Short mmCIF file of C-alpha atoms in Angstrom, two decimals:
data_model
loop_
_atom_site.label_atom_id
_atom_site.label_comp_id
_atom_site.label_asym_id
_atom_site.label_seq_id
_atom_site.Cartn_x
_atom_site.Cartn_y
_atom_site.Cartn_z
CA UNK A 1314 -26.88 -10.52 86.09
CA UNK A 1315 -22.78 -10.91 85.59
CA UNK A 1316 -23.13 -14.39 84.80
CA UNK A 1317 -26.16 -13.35 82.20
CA UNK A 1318 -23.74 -10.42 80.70
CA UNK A 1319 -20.46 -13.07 80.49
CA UNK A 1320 -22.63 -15.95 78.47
CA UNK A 1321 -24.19 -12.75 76.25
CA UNK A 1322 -20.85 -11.63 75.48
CA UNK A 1323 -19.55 -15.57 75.01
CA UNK A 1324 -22.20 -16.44 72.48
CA UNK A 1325 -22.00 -12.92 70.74
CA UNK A 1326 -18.04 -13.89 70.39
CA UNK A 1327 -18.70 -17.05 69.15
CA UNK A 1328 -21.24 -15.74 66.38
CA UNK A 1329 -18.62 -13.17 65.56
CA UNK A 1330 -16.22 -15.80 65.03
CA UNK A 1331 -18.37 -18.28 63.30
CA UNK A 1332 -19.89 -15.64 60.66
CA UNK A 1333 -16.54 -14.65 60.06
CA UNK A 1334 -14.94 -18.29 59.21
CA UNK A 1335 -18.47 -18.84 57.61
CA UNK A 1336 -21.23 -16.68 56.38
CA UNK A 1337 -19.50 -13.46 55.94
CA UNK A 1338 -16.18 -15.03 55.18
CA UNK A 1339 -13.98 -12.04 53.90
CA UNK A 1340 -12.44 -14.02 50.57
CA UNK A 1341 -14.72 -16.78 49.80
CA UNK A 1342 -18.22 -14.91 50.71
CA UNK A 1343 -16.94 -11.20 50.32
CA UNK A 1344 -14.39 -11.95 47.69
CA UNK A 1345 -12.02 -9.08 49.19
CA UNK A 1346 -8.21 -9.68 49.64
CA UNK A 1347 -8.16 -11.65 46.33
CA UNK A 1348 -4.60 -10.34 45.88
CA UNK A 1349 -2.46 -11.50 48.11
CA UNK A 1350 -4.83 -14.99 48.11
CA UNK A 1351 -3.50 -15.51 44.61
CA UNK A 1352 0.17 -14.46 45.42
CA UNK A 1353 1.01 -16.57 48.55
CA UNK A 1354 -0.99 -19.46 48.63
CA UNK A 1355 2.00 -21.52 46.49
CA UNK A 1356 2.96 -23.28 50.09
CA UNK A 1357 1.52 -23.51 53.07
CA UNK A 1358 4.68 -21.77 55.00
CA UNK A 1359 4.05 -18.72 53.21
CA UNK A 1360 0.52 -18.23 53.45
CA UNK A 1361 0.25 -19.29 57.17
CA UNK A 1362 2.77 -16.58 57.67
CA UNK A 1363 0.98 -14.65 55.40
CA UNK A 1364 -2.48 -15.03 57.75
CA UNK A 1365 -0.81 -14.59 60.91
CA UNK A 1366 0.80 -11.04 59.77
CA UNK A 1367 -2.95 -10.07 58.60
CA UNK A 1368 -4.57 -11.14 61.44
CA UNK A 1369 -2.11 -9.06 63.63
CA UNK A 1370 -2.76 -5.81 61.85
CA UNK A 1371 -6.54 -6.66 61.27
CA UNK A 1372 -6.89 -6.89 65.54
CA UNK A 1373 -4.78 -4.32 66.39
CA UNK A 1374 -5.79 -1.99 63.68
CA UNK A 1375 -9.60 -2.80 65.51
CA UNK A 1376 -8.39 -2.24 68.84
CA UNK A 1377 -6.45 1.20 68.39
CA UNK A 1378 -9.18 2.85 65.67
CA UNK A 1379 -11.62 1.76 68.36
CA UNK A 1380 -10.01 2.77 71.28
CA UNK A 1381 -9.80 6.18 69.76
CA UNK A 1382 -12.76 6.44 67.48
CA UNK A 1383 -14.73 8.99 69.41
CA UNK A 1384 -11.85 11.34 69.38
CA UNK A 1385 -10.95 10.79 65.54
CA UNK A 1386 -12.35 13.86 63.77
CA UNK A 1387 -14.72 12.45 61.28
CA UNK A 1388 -13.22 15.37 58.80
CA UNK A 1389 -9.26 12.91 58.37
CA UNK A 1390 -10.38 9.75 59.89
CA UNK A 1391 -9.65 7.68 56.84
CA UNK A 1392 -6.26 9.14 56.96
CA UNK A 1393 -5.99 8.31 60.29
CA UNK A 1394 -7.17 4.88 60.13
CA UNK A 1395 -4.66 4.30 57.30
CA UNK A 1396 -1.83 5.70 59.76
CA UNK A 1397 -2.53 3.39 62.05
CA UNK A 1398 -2.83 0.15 59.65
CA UNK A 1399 0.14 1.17 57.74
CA UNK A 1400 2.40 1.70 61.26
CA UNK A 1401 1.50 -2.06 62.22
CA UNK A 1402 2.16 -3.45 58.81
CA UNK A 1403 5.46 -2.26 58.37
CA UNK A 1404 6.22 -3.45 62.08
CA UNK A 1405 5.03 -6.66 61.04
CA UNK A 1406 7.63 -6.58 58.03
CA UNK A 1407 10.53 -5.24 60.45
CA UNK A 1408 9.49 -8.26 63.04
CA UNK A 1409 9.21 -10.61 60.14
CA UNK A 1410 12.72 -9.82 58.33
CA UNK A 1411 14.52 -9.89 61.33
CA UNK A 1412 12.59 -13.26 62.74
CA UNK A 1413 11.58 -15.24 59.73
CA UNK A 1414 13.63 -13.44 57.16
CA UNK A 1415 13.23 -16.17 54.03
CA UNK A 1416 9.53 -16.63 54.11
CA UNK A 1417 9.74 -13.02 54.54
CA UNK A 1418 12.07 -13.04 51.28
CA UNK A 1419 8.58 -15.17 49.58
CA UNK A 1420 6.51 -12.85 51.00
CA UNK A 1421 8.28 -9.96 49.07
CA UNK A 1422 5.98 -6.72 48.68
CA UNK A 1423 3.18 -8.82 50.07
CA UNK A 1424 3.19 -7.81 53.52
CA UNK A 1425 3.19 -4.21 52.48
CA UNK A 1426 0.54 -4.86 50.42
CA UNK A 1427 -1.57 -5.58 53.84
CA UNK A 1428 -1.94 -1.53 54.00
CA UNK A 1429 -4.26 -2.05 51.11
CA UNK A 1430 -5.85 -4.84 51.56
CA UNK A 1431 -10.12 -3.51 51.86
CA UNK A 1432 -10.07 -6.17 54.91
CA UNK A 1433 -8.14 -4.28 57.02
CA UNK A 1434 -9.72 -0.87 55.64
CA UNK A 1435 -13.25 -2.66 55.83
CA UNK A 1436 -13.31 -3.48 59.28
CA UNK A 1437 -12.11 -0.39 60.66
CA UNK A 1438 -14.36 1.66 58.70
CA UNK A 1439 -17.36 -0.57 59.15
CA UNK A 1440 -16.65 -2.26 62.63
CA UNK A 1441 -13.92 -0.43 64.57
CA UNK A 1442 -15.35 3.24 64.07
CA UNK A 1443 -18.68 1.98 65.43
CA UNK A 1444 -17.96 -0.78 68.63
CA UNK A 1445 -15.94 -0.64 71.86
CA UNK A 1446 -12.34 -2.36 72.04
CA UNK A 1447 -13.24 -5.64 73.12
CA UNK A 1448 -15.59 -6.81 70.37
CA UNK A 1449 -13.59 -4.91 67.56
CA UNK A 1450 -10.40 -6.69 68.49
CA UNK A 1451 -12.49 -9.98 68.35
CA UNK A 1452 -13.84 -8.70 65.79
CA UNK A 1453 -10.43 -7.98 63.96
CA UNK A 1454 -9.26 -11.72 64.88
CA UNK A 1455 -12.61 -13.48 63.62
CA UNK A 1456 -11.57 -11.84 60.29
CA UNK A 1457 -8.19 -12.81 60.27
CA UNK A 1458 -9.19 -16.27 60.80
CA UNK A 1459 -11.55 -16.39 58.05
CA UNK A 1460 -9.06 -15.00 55.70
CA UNK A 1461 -6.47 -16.91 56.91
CA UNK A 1462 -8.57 -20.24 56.76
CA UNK A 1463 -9.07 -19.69 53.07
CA UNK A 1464 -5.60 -18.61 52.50
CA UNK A 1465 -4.35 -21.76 54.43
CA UNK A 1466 -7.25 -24.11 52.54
CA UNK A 1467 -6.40 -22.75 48.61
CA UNK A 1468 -2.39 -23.39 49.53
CA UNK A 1469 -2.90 -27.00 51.01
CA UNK A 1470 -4.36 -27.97 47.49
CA UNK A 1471 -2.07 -25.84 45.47
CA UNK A 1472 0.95 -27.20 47.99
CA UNK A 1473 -0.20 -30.59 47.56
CA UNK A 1474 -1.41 -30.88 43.99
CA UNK A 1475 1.45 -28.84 42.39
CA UNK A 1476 4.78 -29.88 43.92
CA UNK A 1477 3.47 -32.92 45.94
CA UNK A 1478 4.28 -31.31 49.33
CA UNK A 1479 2.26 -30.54 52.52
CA UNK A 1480 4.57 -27.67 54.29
CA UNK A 1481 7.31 -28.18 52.13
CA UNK A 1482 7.63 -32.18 53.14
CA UNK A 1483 7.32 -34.33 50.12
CA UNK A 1484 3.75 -36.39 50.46
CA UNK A 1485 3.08 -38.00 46.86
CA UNK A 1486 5.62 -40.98 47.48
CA UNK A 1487 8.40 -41.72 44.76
CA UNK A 1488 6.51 -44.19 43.26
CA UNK A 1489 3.47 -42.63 42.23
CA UNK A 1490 6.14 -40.86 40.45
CA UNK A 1491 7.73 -44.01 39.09
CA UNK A 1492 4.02 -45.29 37.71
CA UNK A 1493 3.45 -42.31 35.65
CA UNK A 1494 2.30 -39.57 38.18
CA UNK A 1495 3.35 -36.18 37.52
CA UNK A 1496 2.61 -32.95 39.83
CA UNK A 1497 0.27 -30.20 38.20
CA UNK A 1498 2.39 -27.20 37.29
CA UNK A 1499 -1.11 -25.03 36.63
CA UNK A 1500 -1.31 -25.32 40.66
CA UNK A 1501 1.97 -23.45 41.19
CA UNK A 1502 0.61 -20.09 38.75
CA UNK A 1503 -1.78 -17.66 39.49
CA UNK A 1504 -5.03 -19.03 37.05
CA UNK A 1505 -4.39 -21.98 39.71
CA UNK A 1506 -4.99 -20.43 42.74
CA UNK A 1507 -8.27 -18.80 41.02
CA UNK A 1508 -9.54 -21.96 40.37
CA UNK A 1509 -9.29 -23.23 43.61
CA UNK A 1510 -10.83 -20.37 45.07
CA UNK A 1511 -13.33 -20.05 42.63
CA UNK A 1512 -14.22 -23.62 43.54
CA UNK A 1513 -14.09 -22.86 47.58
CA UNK A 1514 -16.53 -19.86 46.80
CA UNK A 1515 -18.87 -22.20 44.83
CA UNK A 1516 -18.72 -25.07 47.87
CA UNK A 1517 -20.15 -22.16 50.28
CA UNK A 1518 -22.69 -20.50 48.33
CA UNK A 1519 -23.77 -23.74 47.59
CA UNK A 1520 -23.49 -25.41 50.89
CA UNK A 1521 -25.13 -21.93 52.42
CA UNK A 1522 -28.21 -22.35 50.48
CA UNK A 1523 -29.82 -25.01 52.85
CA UNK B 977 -10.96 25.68 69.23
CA UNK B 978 -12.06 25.55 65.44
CA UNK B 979 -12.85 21.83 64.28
CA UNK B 980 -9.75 22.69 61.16
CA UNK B 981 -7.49 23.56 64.36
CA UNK B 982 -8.35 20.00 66.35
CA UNK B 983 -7.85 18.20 62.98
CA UNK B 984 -4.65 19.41 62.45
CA UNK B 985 -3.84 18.64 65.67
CA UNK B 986 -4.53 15.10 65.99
CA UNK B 987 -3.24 14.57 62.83
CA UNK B 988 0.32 16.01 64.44
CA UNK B 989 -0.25 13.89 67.22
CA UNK B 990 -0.64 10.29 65.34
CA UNK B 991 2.08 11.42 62.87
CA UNK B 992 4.54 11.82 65.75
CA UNK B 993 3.07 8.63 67.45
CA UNK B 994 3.32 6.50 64.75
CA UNK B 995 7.06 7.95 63.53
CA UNK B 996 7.97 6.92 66.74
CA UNK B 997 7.06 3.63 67.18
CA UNK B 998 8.80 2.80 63.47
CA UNK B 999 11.50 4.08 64.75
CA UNK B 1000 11.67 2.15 67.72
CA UNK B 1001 10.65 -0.90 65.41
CA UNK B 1002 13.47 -0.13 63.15
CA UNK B 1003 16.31 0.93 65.20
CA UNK B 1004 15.38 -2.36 67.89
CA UNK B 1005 15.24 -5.03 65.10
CA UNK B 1006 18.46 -3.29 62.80
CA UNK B 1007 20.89 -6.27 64.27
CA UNK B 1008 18.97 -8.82 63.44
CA UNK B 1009 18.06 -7.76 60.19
CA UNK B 1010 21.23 -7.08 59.17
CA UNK B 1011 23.02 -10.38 60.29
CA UNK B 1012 20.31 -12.03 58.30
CA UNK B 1013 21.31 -10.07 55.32
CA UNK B 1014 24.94 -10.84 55.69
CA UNK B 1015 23.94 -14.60 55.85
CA UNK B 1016 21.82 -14.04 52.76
CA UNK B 1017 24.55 -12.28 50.72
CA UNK B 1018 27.03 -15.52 51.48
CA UNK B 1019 24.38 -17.81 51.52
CA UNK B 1020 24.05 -16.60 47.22
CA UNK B 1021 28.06 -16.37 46.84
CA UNK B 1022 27.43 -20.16 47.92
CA UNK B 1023 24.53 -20.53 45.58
CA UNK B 1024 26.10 -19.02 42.86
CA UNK B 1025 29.52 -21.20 42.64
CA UNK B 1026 27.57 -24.14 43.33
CA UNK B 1027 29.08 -25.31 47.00
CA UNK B 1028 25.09 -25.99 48.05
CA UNK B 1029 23.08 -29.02 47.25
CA UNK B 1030 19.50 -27.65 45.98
CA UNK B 1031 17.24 -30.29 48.08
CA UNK B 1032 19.66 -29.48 51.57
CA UNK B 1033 18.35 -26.89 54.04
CA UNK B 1034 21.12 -24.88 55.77
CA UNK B 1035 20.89 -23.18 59.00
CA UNK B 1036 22.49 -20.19 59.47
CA UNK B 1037 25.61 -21.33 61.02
CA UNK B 1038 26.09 -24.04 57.95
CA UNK B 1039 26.33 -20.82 55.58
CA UNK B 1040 28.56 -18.69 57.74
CA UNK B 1041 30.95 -22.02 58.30
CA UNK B 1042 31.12 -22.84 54.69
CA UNK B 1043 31.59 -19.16 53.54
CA UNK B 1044 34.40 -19.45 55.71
CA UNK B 1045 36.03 -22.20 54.69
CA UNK B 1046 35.60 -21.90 50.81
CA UNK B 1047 35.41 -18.49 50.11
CA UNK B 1048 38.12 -15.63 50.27
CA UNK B 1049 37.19 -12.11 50.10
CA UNK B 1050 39.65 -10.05 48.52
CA UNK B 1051 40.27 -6.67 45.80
CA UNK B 1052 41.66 -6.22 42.58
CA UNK B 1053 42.96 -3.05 41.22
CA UNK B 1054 42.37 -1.58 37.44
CA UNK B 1055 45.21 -3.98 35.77
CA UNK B 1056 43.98 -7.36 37.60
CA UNK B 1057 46.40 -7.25 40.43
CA UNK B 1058 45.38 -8.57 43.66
CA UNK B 1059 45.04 -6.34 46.75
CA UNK B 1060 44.74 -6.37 50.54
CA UNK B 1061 41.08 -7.32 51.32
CA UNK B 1062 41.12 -3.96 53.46
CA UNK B 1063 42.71 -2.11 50.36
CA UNK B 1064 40.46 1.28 50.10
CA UNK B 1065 40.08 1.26 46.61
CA UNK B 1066 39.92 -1.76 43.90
CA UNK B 1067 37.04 -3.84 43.10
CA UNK B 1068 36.23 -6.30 44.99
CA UNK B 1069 35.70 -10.07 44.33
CA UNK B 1070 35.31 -13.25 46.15
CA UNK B 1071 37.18 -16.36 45.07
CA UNK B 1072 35.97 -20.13 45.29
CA UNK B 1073 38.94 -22.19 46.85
CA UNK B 1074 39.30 -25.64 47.22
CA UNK B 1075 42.24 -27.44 48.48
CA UNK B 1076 43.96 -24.43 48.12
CA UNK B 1077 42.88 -24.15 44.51
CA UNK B 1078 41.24 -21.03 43.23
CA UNK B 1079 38.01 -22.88 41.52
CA UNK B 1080 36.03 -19.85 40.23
CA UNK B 1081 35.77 -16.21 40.83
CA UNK B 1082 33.04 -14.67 41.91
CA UNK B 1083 31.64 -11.07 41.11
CA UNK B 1084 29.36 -8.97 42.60
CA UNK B 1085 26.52 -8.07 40.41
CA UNK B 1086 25.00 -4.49 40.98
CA UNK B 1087 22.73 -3.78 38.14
CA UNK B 1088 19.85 -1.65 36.94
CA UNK B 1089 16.87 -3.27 36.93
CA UNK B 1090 13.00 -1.92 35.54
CA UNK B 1091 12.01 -0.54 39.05
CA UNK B 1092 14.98 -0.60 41.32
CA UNK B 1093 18.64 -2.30 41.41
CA UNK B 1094 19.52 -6.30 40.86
CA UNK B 1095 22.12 -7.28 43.52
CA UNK B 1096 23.84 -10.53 42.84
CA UNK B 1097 26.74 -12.62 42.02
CA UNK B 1098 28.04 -13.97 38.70
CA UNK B 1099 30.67 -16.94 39.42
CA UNK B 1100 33.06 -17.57 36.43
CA UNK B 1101 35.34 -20.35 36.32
CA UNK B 1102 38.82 -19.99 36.43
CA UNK B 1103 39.52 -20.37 32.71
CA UNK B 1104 38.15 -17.02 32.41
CA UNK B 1105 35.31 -17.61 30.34
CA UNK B 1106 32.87 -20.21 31.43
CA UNK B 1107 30.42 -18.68 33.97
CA UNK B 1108 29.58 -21.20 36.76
CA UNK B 1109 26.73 -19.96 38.49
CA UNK B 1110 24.65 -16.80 38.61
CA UNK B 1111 22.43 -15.95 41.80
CA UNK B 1112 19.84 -12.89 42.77
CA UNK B 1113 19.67 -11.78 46.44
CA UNK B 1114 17.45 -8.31 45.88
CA UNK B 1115 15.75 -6.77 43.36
CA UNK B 1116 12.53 -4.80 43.24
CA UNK B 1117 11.24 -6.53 40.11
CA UNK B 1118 7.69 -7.59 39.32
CA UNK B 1119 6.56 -10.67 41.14
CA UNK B 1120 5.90 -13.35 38.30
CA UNK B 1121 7.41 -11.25 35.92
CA UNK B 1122 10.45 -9.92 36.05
CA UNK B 1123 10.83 -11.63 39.43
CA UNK B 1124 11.59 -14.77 38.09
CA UNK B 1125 15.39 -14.00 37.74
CA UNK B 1126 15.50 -15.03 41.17
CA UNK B 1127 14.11 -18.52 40.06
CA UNK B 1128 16.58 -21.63 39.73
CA UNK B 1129 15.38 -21.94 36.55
CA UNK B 1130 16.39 -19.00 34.79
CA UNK B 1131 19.53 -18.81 37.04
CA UNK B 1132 20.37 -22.11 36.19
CA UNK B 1133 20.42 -21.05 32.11
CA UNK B 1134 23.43 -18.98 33.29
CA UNK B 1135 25.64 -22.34 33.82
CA UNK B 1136 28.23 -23.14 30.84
CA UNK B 1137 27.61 -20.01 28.86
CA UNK B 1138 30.71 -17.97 28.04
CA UNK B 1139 31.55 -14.86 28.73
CA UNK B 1140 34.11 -14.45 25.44
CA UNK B 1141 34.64 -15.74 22.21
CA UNK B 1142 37.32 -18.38 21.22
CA UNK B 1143 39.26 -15.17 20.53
CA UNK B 1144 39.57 -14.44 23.81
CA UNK B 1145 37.42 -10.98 23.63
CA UNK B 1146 34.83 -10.36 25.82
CA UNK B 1147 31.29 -10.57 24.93
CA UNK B 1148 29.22 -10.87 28.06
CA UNK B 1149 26.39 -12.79 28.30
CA UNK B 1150 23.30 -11.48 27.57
CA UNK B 1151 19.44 -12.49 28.37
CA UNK B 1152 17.58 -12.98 24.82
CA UNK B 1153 14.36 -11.67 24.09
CA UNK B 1154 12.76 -15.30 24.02
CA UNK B 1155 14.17 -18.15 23.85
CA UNK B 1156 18.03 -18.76 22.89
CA UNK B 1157 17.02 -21.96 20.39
CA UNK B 1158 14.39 -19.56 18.32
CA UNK B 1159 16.03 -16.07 18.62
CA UNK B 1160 19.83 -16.54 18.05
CA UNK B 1161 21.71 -17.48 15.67
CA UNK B 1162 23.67 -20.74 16.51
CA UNK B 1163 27.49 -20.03 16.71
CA UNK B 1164 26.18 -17.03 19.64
CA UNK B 1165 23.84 -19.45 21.46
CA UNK B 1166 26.46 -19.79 24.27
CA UNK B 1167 26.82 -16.16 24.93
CA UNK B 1168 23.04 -16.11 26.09
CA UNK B 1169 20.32 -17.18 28.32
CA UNK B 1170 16.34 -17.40 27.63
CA UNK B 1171 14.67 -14.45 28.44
CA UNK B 1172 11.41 -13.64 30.74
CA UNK B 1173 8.04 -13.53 28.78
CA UNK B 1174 6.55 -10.35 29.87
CA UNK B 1175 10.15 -8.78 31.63
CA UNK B 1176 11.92 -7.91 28.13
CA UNK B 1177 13.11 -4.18 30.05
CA UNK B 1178 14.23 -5.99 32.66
CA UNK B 1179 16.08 -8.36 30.66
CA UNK B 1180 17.55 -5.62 28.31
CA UNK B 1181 18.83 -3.78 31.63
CA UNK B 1182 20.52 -6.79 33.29
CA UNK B 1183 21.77 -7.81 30.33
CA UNK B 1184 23.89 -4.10 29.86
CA UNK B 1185 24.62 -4.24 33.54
CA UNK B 1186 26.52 -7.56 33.44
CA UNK B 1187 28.03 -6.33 30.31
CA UNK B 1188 29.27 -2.89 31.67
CA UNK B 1189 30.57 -5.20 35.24
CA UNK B 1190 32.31 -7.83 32.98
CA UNK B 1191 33.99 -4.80 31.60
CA UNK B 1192 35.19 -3.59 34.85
CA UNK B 1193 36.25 -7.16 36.07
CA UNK B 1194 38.02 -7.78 32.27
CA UNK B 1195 41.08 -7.35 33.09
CA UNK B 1196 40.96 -10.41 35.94
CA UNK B 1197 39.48 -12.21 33.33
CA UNK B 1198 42.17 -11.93 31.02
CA UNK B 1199 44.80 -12.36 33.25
CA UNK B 1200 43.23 -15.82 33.97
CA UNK B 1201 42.28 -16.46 30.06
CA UNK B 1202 45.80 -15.67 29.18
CA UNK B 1203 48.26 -17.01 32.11
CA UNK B 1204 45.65 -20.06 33.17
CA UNK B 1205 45.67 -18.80 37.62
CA UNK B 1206 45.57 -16.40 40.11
CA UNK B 1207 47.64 -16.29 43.23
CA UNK B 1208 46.36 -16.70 46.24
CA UNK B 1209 47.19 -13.89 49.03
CA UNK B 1210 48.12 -15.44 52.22
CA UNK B 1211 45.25 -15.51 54.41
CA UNK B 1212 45.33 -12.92 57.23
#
């Protein structure tokens, strides 16, 4: 019986996880969060710091809203759930500024901007108010991970194609320069990052279709 | 009890929760922030005089050693004298020393901006009239837009432009509305820097904010335009 419950719960968490990265991926397949996946996907630093801050409020936003969703009057719960999301956001700005205070200097109003993020909203309203702790902390996490994979995948290209760097070391080799190689400078604005993720959204739909 | 009455309630009780726990956050992490914002502030008098290479990465105890070694931190009263750095009143102003020369002067830039205030530092040589460097260490300006006068490349427009005429009257530099080579005329080109497409408001208030702290710091500037140095007070 346990040992039937523990391999349920393993396989649920690993479809959780896997539709999240995947199928029901929150940028590529919902096309939420588009905001901050334009702003801080210049270099990988920023938008792996970027992911882990989301991913942080996104689980622990689950967790709390879920621990307490049966007491939540259904009358102020959005307010509530906002509360709660924008408490843990601006902890994750204090912990940030005082820990990692020049990506936190990229980050700018970006990490505030995780209070609005529909993500965050998303899964409490759709996940947290409706499953137990456990699964809507996973839950929270799986999401985080998909966004984050995204974030992570558009700012390798941009990273690499528009100042020649992978995590701010230099990659393209001074020659390439010397022969007549020069980086993109469309990758380091905004219509750049669209384009890449425009192009990650058409790889899944079309890679989804089989 | 009513449902309004249990509403209320646990909307006290999360409001009290939550203002509690940011106030933990806040009041824990307060040192750390704060020494990080002290090493920013030298880390941009540093910037803006020129003392760091752009490709180096310094550490935190590179900036504070540097700062130390380079840079004094003193006053100035209304007619250019130099005061105590503890002096209660007076403006105050960093100089750039090196071997015991005084290289530039460096003032601090507090300026309105289109949504909040633009806190930096504008390094003039010590001729009086050539700025040096010009560096941005907060604003609340519009990422992409007027954000970008935190970018090397608009700060770097600042270098070589003068900050009075061959008079000897001050003019201030100002940010254009578009580019310097298209929108001025050629014997003012070196009193200005290219603007931001899409920040014009924020370039028009930066622009009277350095004027109006150029004005304040004037009579420094003169003193150094006219007599060619500043003394050095003993350091303390």
């Amino acid at each position: 019986m346990t040992t039937a419950t523990v391999k349920l719960t393993k396989s649920q968490g690993y479809r959780m996880v896997a539709d999240a990265l995947w199928k029901t991926n929150p940028i590529s397949k919902q096309v939420l969060g588009i905001c901050s996946a334009l702003a801080v996907t210049v270099q990988m630093n920023t938008a792996i710091v970027m992911a882990l801050a989301l991913t942080f409020v996104v689980a622990f936003s689950n967790l709390i809203i879920s621990m307490m969703r049966n007491a939540i009057p259904r009358n102020i719960r959005i307010i509530v759930e906002v509360a709660v999301i924008a408490t843990l956001v601006i902890i994750a700005d204090e912990v940030l500024k005082a820990f990692l205070f020049n990506i936190s200097k990229q980050l700018s109003v970006f990490v505030g901007l995780i209070i609005t993020n529909c993500i965050v909203m998303g899964r409490a309203e759709t996940y947290a108010m409706a499953n137990p702790p456990g699964r809507s902390f996973l839950d929270g996490v799986a999401n985080g991970m998909g966004y984050g994979s995204i974030l992570v995948g558009v700012a390798f290209f941009r990273e690499l194609l528009g100042s020649g760097k992978i995590m701010g070391f230099q990659v393209v080799p001074q020659f390439a320069y010397d022969l007549g190689y020069t980086d993109m400078g469309l990758m380091l604005l905004a219509p750049g990052a669209f384009i890449v993720i425009g192009l990650f959204v058409w790889l899944e739909h079309t890679l989804l279709k089989d | 009890m009513s449902d309004a009455m249990k509403s209320l309630l646990f909307a006290a009780v999360i409001g009290v929760v939550c203002s509690l726990l940011l106030t933990a956050a806040s009041s824990g992490l307060k040192a750390f922030q704060q020494e990080n914002a002290l090493v920013d502030r030298q880390r941009n008098v540093l910037k803006s005089v020129g003392a760091l290479e752009p490709e180096r990465k310094y550490g935190t105890d590179d900036i504070k050693e540097l700062f130390a070694a380079a840079i004094k931190d003193i006053r100035v009263d209304a007619n250019g004298q130099v005061l105590d750095a503890d002096a209660a009143s007076g403006l105050p102003l960093f100089l750039y020393t090196r071997d015991g020369q005084v290289q530039s002067y460096i003032v601090p830039v507090d300026s309105r901006g289109l949504w909040g205030r633009i806190y930096g530092y504008l390094a003039i040589d010590n001729d009086g009239r050539t700025v040096t460097g010009f560096s941005v260490y907060q604003h609340s300006e519009t990422p992409g837009l007027g954000g970008e006068i935190e970018k090397p490349w608009f700060q770097q427009n600042f270098v070589g432009k003068q900050i009075a005429d061959p008079e000897g009257n001050l003019t201030s530099v100002g940010i254009a509305k578009g580019k310097v080579a298209e929108v001025i005329p050629p014997e003012r080109r070196n009193h200005y820097v290219d603007g931001i497409s899409g920040a014009t408001l924020t370039g028009r208030y930066l622009s009277e904010g350095l004027k109006d702290i150029l004005k304040a710091y004037e009579p420094v500037s003169r003193r150094l335009r006219d007599e060619g140095h500043l003394e050095i007070p003993e350091i303390s």
